[in-house]
Each structure stands twice: as structure tokens, then as C-alpha cells.
Coordinates of N, CA and C in Angstrom, one line a residue:
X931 N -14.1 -62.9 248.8 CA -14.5 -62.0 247.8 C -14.9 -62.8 246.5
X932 N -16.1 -62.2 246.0 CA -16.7 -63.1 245.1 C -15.9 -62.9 243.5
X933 N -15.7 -63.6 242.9 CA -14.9 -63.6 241.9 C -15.7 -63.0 241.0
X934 N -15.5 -61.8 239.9 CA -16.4 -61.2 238.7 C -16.5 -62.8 237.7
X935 N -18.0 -62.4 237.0 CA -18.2 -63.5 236.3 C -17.9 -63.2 234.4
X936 N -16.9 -63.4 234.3 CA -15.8 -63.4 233.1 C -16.6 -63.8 231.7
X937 N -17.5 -64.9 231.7 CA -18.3 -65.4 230.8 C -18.8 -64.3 230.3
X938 N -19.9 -64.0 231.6 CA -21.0 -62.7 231.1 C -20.1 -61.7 230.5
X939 N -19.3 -60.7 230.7 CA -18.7 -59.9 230.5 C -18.1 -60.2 229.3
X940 N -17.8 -61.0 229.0 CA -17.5 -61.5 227.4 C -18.6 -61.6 226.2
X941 N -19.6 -62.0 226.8 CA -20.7 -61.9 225.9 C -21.8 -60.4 225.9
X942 N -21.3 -59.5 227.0 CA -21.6 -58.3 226.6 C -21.0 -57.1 226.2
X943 N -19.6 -57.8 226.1 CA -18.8 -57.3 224.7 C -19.8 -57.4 223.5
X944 N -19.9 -58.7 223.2 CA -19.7 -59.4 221.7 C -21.1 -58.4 221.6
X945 N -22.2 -58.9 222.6 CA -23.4 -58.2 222.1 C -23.4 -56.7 221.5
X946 N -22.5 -56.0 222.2 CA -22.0 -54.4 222.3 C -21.7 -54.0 220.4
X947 N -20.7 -55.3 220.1 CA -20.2 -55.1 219.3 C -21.1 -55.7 217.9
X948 N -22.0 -56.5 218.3 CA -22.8 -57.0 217.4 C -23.4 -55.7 217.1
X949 N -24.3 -55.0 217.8 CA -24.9 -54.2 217.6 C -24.5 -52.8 217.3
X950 N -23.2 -52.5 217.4 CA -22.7 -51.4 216.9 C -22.8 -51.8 215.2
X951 N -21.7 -53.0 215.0 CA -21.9 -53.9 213.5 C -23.4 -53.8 213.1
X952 N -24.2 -53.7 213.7 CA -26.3 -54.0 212.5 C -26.3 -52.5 212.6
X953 N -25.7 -51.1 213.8 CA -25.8 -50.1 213.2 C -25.4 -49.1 212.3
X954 N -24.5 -49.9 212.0 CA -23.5 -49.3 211.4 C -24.1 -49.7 209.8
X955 N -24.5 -50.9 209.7 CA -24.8 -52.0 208.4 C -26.4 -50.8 208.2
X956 N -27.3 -51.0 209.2 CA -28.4 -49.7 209.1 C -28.3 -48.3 208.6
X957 N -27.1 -48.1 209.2 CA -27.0 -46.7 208.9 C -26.1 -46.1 207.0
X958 N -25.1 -47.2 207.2 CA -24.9 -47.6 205.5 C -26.3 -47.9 204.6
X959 N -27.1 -48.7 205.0 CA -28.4 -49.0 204.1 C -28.9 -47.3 204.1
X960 N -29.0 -46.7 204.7 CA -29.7 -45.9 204.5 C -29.3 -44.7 204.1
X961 N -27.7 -44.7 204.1 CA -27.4 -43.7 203.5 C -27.4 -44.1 202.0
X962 N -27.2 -45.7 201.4 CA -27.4 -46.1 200.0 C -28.8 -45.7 199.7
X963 N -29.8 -46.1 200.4 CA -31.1 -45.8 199.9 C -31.7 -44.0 199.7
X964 N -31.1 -43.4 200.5 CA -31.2 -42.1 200.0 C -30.6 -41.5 199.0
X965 N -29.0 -42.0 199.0 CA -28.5 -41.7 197.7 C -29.2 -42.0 196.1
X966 N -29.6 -43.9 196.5 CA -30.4 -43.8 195.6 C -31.4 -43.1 195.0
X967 N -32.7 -43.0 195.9 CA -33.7 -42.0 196.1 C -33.5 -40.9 194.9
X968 N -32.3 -40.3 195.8 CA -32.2 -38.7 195.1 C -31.6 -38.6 193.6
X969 N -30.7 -39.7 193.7 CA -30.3 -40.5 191.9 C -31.5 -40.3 191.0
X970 N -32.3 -41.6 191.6 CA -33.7 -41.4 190.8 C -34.2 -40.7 190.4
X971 N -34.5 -39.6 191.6 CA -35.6 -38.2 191.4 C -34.7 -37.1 189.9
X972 N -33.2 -37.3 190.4 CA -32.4 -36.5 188.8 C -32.4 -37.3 188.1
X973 N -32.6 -38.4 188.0 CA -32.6 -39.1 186.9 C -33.8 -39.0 186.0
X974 N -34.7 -39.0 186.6 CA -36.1 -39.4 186.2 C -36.6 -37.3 185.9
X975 N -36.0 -36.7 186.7 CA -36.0 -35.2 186.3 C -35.4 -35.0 184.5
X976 N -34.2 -35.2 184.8 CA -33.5 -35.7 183.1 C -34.5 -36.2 182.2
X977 N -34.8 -37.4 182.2 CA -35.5 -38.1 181.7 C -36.8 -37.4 180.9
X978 N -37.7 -36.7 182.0 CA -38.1 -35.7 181.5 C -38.0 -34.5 180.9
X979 N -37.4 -34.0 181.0 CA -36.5 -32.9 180.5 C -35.9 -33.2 179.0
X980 N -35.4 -34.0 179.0 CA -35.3 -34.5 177.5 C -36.4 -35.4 176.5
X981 N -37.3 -35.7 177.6 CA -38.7 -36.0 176.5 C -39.2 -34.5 175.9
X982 N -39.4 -33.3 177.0 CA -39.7 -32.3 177.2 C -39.0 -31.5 175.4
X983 N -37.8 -31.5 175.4 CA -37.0 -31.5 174.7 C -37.2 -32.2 173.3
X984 N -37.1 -33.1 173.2 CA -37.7 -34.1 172.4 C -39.1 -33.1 171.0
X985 N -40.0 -33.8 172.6 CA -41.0 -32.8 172.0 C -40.9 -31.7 171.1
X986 N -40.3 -30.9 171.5 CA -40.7 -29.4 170.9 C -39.5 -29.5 170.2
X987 N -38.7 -30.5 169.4 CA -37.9 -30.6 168.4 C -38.7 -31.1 167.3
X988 N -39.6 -32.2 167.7 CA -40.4 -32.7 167.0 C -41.2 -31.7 166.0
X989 N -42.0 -31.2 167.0 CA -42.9 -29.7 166.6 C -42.4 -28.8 166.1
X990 N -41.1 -28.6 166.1 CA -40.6 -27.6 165.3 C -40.4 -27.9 164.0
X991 N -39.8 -29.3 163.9 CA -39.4 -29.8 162.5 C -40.7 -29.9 161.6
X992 N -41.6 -30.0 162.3 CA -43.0 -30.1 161.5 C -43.7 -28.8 160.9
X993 N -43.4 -28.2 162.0 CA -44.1 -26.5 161.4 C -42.6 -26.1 160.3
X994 N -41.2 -26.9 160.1 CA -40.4 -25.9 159.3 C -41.0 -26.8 158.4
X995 N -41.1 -28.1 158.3 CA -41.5 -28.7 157.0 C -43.0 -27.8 156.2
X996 N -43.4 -28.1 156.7 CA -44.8 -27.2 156.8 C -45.0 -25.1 155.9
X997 N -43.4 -24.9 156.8 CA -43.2 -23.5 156.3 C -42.6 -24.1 154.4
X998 N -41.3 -24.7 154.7 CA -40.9 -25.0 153.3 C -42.2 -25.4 152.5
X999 N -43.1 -26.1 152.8 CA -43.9 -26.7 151.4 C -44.6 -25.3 151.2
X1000 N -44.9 -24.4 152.1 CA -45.7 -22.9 151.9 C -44.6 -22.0 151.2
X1001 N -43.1 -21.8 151.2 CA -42.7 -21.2 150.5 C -42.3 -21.7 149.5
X1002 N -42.7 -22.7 148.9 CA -42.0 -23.4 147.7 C -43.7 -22.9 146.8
X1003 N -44.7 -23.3 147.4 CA -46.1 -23.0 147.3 C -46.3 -21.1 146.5
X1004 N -45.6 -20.3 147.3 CA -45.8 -18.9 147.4 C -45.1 -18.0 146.2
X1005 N -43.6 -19.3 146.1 CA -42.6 -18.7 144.9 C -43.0 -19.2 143.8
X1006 N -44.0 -20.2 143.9 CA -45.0 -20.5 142.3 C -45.8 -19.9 142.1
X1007 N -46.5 -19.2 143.4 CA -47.4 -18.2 142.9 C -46.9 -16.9 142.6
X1008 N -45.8 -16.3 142.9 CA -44.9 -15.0 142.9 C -45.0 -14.9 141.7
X1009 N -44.2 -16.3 141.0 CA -43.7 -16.6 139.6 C -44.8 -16.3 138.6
X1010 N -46.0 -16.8 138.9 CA -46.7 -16.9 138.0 C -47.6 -15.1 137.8
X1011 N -47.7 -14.6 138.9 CA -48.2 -13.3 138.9 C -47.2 -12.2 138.8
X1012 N -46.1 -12.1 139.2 CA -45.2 -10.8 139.0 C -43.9 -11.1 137.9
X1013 N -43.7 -12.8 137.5 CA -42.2 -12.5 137.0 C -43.3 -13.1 135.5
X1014 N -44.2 -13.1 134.8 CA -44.9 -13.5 133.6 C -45.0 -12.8 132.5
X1015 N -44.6 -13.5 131.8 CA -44.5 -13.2 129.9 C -45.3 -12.5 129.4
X1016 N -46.5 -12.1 130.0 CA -47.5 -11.7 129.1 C -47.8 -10.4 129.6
X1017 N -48.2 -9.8 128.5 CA -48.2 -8.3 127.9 C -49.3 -7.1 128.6
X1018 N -50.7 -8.4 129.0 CA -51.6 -7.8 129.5 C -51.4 -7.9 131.2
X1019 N -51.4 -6.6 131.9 CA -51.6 -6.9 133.3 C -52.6 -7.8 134.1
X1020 N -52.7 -7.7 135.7 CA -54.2 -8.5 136.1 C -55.3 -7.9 135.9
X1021 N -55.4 -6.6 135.7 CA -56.6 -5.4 135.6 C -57.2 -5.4 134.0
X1022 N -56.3 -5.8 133.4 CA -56.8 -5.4 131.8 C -55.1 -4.5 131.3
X1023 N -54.4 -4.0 131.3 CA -54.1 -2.9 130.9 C -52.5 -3.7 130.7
X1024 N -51.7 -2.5 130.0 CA -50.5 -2.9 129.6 C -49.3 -3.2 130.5
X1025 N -48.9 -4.4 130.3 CA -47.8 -4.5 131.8 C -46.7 -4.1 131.3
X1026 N -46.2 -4.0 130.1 CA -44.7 -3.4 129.9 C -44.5 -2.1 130.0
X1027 N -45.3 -1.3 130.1 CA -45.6 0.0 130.4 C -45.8 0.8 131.4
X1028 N -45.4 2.1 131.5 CA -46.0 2.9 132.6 C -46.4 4.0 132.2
X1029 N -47.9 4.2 132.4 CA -48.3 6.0 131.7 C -49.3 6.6 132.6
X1030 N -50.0 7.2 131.8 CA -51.2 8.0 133.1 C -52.3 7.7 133.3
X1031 N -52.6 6.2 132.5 CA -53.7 5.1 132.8 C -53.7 4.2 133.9
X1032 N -54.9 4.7 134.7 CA -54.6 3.9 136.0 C -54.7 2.4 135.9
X1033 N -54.7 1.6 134.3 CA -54.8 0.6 133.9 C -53.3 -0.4 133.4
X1034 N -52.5 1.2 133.7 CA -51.3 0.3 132.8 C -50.0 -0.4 134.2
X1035 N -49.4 -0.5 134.0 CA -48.0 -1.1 134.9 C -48.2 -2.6 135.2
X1036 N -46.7 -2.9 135.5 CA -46.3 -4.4 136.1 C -46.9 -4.6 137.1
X1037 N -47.6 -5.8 137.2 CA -48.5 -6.3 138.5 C -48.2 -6.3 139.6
X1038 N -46.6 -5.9 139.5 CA -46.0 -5.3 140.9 C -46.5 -4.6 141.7
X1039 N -46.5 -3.3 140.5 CA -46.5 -2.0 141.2 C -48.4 -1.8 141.2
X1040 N -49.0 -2.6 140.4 CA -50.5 -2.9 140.8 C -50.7 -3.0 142.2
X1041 N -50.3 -4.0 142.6 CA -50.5 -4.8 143.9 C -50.2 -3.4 145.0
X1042 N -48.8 -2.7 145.0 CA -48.6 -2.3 145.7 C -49.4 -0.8 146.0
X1043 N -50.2 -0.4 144.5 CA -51.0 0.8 144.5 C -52.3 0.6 145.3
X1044 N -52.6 -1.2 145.2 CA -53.5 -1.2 145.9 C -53.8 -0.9 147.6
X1045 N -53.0 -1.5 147.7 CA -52.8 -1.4 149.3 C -51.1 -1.2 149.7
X1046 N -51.3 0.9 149.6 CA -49.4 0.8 150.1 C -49.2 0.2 151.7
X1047 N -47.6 0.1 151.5 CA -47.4 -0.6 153.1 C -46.6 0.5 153.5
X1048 N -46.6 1.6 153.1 CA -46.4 2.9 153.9 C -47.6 4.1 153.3
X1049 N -47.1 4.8 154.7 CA -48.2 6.1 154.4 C -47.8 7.3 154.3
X1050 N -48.5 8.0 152.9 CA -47.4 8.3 151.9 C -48.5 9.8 151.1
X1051 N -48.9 10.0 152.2 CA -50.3 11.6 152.1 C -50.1 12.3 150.8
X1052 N -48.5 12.7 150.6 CA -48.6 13.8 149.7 C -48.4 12.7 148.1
X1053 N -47.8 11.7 148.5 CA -48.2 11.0 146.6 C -49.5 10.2 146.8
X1054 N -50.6 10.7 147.9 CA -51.4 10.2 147.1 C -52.9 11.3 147.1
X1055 N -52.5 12.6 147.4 CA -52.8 13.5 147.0 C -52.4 13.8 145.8
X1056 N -51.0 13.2 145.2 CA -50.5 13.6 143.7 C -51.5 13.2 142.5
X1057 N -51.9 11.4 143.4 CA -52.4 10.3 142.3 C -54.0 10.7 142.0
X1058 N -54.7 11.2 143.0 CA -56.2 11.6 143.3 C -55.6 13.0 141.8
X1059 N -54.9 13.9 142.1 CA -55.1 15.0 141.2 C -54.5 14.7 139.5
X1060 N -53.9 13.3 139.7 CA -53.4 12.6 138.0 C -55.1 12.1 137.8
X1061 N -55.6 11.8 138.2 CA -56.7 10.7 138.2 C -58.0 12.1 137.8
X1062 N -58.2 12.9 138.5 CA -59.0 13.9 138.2 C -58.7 14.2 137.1
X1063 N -57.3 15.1 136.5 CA -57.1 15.8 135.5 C -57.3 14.7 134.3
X1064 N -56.8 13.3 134.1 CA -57.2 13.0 133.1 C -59.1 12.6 132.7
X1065 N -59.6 13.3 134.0 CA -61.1 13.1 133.6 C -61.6 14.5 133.1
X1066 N -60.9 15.1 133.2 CA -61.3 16.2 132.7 C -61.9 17.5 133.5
X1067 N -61.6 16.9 135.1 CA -62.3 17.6 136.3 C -61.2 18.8 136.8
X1068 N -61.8 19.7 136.9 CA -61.0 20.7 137.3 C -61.0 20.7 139.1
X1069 N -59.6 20.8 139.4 CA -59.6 20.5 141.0 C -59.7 22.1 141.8
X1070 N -60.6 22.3 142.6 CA -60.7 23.1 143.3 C -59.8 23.0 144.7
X1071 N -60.6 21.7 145.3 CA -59.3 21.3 146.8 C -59.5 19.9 146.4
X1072 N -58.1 19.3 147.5 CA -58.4 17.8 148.0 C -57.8 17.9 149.3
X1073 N -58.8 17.8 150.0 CA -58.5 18.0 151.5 C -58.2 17.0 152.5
X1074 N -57.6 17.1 153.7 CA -57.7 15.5 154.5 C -56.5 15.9 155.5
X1075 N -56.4 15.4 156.8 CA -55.2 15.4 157.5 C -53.7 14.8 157.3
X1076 N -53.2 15.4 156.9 CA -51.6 14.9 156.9 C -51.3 14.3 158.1
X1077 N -50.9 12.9 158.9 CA -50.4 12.3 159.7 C -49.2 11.7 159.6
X1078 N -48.4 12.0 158.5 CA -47.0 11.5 158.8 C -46.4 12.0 159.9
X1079 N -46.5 12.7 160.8 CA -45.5 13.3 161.8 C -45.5 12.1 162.9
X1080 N -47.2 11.7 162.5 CA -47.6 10.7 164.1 C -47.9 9.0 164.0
X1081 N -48.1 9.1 162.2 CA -48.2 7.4 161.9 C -46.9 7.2 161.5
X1082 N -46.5 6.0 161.9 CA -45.7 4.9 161.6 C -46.1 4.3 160.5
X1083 N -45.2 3.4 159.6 CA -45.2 2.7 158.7 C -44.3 1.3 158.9
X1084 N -44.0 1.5 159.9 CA -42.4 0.1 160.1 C -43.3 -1.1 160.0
X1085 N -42.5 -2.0 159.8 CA -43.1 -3.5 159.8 C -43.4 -4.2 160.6
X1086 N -44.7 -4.7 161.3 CA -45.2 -5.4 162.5 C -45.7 -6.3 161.9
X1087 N -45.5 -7.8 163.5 CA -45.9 -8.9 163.2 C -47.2 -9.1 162.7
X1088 N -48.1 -8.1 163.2 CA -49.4 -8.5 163.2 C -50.1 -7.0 162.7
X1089 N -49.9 -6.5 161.4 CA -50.2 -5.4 160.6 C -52.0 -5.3 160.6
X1090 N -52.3 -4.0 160.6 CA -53.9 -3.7 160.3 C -53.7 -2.9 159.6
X1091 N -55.3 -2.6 158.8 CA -55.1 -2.0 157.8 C -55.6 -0.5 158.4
X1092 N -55.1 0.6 158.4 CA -55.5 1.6 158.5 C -56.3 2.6 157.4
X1093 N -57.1 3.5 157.9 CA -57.7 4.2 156.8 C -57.4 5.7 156.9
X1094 N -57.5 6.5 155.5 CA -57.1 7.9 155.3 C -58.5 8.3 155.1
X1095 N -59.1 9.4 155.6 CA -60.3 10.0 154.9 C -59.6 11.1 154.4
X1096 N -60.7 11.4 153.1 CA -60.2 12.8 152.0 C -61.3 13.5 151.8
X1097 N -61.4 14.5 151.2 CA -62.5 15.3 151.2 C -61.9 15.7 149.4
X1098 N -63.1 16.0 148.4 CA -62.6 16.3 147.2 C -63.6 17.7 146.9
X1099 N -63.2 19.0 146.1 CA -63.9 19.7 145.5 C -63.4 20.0 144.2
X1100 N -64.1 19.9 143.1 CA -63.9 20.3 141.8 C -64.9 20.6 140.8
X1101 N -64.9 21.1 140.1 CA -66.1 21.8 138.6 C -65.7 20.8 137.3
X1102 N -66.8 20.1 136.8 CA -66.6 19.8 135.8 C -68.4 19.2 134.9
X1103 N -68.3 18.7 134.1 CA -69.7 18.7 133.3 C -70.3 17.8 133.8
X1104 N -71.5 17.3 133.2 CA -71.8 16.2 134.1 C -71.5 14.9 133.7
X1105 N -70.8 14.8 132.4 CA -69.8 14.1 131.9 C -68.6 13.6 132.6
X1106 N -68.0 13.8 133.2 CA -66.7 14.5 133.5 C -66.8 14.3 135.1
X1107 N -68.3 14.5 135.3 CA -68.5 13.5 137.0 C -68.9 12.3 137.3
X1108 N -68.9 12.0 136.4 CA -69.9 10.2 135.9 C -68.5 9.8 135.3
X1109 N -67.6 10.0 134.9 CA -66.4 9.6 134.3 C -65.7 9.2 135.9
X1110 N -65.6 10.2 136.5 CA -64.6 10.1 137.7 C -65.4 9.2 138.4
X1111 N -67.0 9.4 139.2 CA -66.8 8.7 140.3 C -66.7 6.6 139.3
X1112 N -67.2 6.7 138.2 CA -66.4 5.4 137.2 C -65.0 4.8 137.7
X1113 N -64.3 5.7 137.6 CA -62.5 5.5 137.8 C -62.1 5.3 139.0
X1114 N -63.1 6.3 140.1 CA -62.8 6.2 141.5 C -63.4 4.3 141.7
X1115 N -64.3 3.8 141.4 CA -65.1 2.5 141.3 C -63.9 1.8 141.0
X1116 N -63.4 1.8 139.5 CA -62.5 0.7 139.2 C -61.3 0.8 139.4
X1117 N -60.7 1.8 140.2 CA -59.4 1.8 140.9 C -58.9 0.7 141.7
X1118 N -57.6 0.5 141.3 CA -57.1 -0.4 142.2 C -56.9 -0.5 143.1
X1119 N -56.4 0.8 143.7 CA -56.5 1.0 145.2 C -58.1 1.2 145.6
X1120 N -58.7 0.5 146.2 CA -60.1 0.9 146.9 C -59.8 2.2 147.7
X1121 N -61.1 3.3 147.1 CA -61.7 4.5 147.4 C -63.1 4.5 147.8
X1122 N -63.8 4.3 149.0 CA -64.8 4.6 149.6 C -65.7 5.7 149.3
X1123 N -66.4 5.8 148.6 CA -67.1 7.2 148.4 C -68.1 7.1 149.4
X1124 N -67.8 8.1 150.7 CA -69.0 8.0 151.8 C -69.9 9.4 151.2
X1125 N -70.2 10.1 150.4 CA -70.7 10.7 150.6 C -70.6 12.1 149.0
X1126 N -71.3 12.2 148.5 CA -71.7 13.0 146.6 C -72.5 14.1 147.1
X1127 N -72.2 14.8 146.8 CA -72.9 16.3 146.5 C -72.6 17.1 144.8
X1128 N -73.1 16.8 144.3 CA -73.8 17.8 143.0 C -74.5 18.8 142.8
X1129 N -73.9 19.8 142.4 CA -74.5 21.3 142.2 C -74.4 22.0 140.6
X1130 N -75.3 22.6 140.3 CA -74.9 23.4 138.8 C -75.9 22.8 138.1
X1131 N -75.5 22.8 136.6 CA -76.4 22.6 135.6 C -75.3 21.4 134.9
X1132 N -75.8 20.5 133.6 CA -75.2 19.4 132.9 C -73.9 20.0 132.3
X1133 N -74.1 21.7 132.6 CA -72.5 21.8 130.9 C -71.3 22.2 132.5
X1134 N -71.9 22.8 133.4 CA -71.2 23.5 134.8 C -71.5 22.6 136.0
X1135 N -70.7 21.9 136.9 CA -71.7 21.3 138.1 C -70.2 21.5 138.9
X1136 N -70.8 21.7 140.2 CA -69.5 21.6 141.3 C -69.5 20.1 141.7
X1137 N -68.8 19.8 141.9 CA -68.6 18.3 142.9 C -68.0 18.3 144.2
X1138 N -68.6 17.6 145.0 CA -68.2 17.4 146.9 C -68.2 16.0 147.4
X1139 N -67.0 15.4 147.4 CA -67.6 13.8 147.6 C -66.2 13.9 148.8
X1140 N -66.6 13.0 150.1 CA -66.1 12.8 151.0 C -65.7 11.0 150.6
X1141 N -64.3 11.1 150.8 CA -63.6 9.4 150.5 C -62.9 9.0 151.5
X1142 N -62.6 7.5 151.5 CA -62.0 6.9 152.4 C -61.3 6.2 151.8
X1143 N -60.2 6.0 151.7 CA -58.9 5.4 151.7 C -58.4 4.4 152.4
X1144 N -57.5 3.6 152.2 CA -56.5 2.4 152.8 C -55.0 2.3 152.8
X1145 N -54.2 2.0 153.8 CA -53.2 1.7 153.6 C -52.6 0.4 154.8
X1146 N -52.1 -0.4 154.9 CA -51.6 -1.2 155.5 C -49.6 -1.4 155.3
X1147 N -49.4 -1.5 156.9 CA -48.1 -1.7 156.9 C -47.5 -3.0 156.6
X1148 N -46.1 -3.2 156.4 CA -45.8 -4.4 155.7 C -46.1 -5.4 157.1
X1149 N -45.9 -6.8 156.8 CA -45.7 -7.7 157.9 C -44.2 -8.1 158.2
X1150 N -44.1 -8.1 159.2 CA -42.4 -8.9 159.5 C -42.3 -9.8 160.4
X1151 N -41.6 -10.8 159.6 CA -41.6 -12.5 160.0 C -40.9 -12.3 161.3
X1152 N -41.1 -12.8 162.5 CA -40.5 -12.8 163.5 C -40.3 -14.9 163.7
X1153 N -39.1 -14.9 164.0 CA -38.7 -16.1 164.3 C -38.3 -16.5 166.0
X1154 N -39.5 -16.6 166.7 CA -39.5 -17.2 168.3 C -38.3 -18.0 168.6
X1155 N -37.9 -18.1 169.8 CA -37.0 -19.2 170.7 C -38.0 -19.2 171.7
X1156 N -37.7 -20.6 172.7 CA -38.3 -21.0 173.7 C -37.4 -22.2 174.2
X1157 N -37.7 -21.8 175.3 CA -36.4 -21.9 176.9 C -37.6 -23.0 176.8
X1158 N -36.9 -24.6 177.1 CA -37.5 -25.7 177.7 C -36.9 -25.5 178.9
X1159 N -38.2 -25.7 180.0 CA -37.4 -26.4 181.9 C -38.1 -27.5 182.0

């Protein structure tokens, strides 16, 4: 009986075992190199993510710098038009005062006659009938739709100006109509006169003028957040 050959059989161990050893060394490589891999990809994800970040810290500091030099800008202009020394308003008229000249008051309440930021039908049907009577016009109607039930006044970012139409009838001389539609002209609040009708004689005339009005709601500063991914 032939004797098994002992050498071979020893070296196909070793090979057996060699090669379990390079797969094992292969299969470690490659679980490091994936691990790596996927390191990188979060890493280099991060990476971005905080340039990302970065960024829009940058851009913010810029637009706040930008807001401060505008409100430092805004309260010198405040200062110089509503909180000032002097006696005369911006229109001409007396600023320490309040009377039934559409010329007098603090440039506050100027600004704000001009364009209210609410809408406010029956005081400014009050102000049309102060404004007639000191012309001497006798008010017949001042007509127009009442919409407070259905306009809003609240404060939006991005305000328009809306408009009131009115309709006016009154008797007065022909003095006394050349006075008014005068006052209607240099009012502070802008009054549209779309449309004059004159009737009568120079001592008696009727008057019919269809107007258009303004009012705009306040603005309100909205301050944004934004989610970086």
C-alpha cells in the first residue's frame, strides 16, 4: 500500500491557510475603504452644510448693518420733520395749533390727514362738511358707499393704496364755488375731482362734483427665518 504523500498535504494546508489570511486582509480592506467612503460623503456633507450656513450668516449681518444705517438715517429724518422747533408747519400754517384751517396742526397729524392708514367714512364725511361750511357752501348731500363692514385696515407687509369715491351737492355763490373747488386743490389729503357740474346764476348756483379719495393701510415689518439644509 502506497504511503499518502505527507509533504503535499502540508503545503495544502499552508496554501488553504494563506489564502483564508489575503481574504480575510481583502475583506478588512474593504470594509476600511467603505467606512472611509461613507466618512467622507458626511464629512464633506457637513462641510457643506456649514459653508451653506456660513453664507446666509454673512448675508444677514449685511442686510442688518444696512437696516441700522437706514434707521439711524429715518430717526434724523423723523427728528427733523415731526419733533422741530418751529412754529410754521410743512404746508404753511401754524404747527402749535389746532383749528378749523385745513392749514393749521403738527406735521404729524398733517402727514397722517394725508393719507389715513385706516378707513374711517364717517370722519371723513365730517372733514368734507368742516371744509364746505367754512367756505361758505351750503351742504345739500355728500354721498358715497360706507365700506367699513367689508374693508379692512390691519397692517400688511405689502400695503396699497385704496380709493373712496364721493359724490357732493351744495348751493352757494359763485364765490363760494371757486373758494371750495381752491381748498379741495390745496388739501392735504388729495381729492380727485372727476367731474363739476354748475347750475344757477353768480348770487345762487347749485354744485355737483363727483371725487375720489385715498386711503392706505399701515405697513408691518415682518422679520423672516429660513431653515438652511
Amino acid at each position: 500500500m502506497k504511503k499518502p504523500n505527507v509533504n503535499v498535504s502540508t503545503k495544502s494546508l499552508q496554501i488553504d491557510k494563506a489564502q483564508q489570511k489575503m481574504l480575510g486582509i481583502v475583506m478588512a480592506a474593504t470594509v476600511v475603504t467603505i467606512f472611509c467612503l461613507t466618512g467622507s460623503k458626511v464629512l464633506v456633507g457637513k462641510a457643506m452644510y456649514q459653508q451653506r450656513v456660513i453664507s446666509a450668516r454673512n448675508s444677514s449681518a449685511t442686510q442688518l448693518s444696512n437696516d441700522v444705517a437706514d434707521a439711524k438715517t429715518l430717526t434724523t429724518q423723523y427728528k427733523d420733520v415731526f419733533i422741530g422747533s418751529d412754529s410754521v408747519n410743512i404746508i404753511g400754517g401754524n404747527a402749535n395749533i389746532t383749528s378749523s384751517s385745513s392749514q393749521d396742526g403738527d406735521n404729524g397729524k398733517i402727514v397722517l390727514d394725508a393719507l389715513p392708514t385706516t378707513y374711517d367714512f364717517p370722519a371723513l364725511l365730517t372733514s368734507l362738511s368742516n371744509m364746505l361750511g367754512s367756505d361758505g357752501v351750503g351742504v345739500q348731500s355728500i354721498g358715497g358707499t360706507d365700506q367699513s363692514t367689508t374693508i379692512t385696515s390691519d397692517p400688511t407687509y405689502n400695503p396699497q393704496t385704496q380709493k373712496i369715491d364721493l359724490t357732493i351737492s351744495a348751493t352757494s355763490t359763485y364765490n363760494g364755488a371757486n373758494r371750495l373747488l381752491k381748498d379741495l386743490e390745496r388739501s392735504i389729503r388729495p381729492f380727485d375731482v372727476t367731474h363739476v357740474s354748475l347750475s344757477g346764476d353768480q348770487g345762487n348756483m347749485v354744485i355737483n362734483l363727483d371725487l375720489t379719495t385715498y386711503y392706505q393701510p399701515a405697513k408691518t415689518l415682518i422679520i423672516p427665518s429660513k431653515e438652511i439644509k
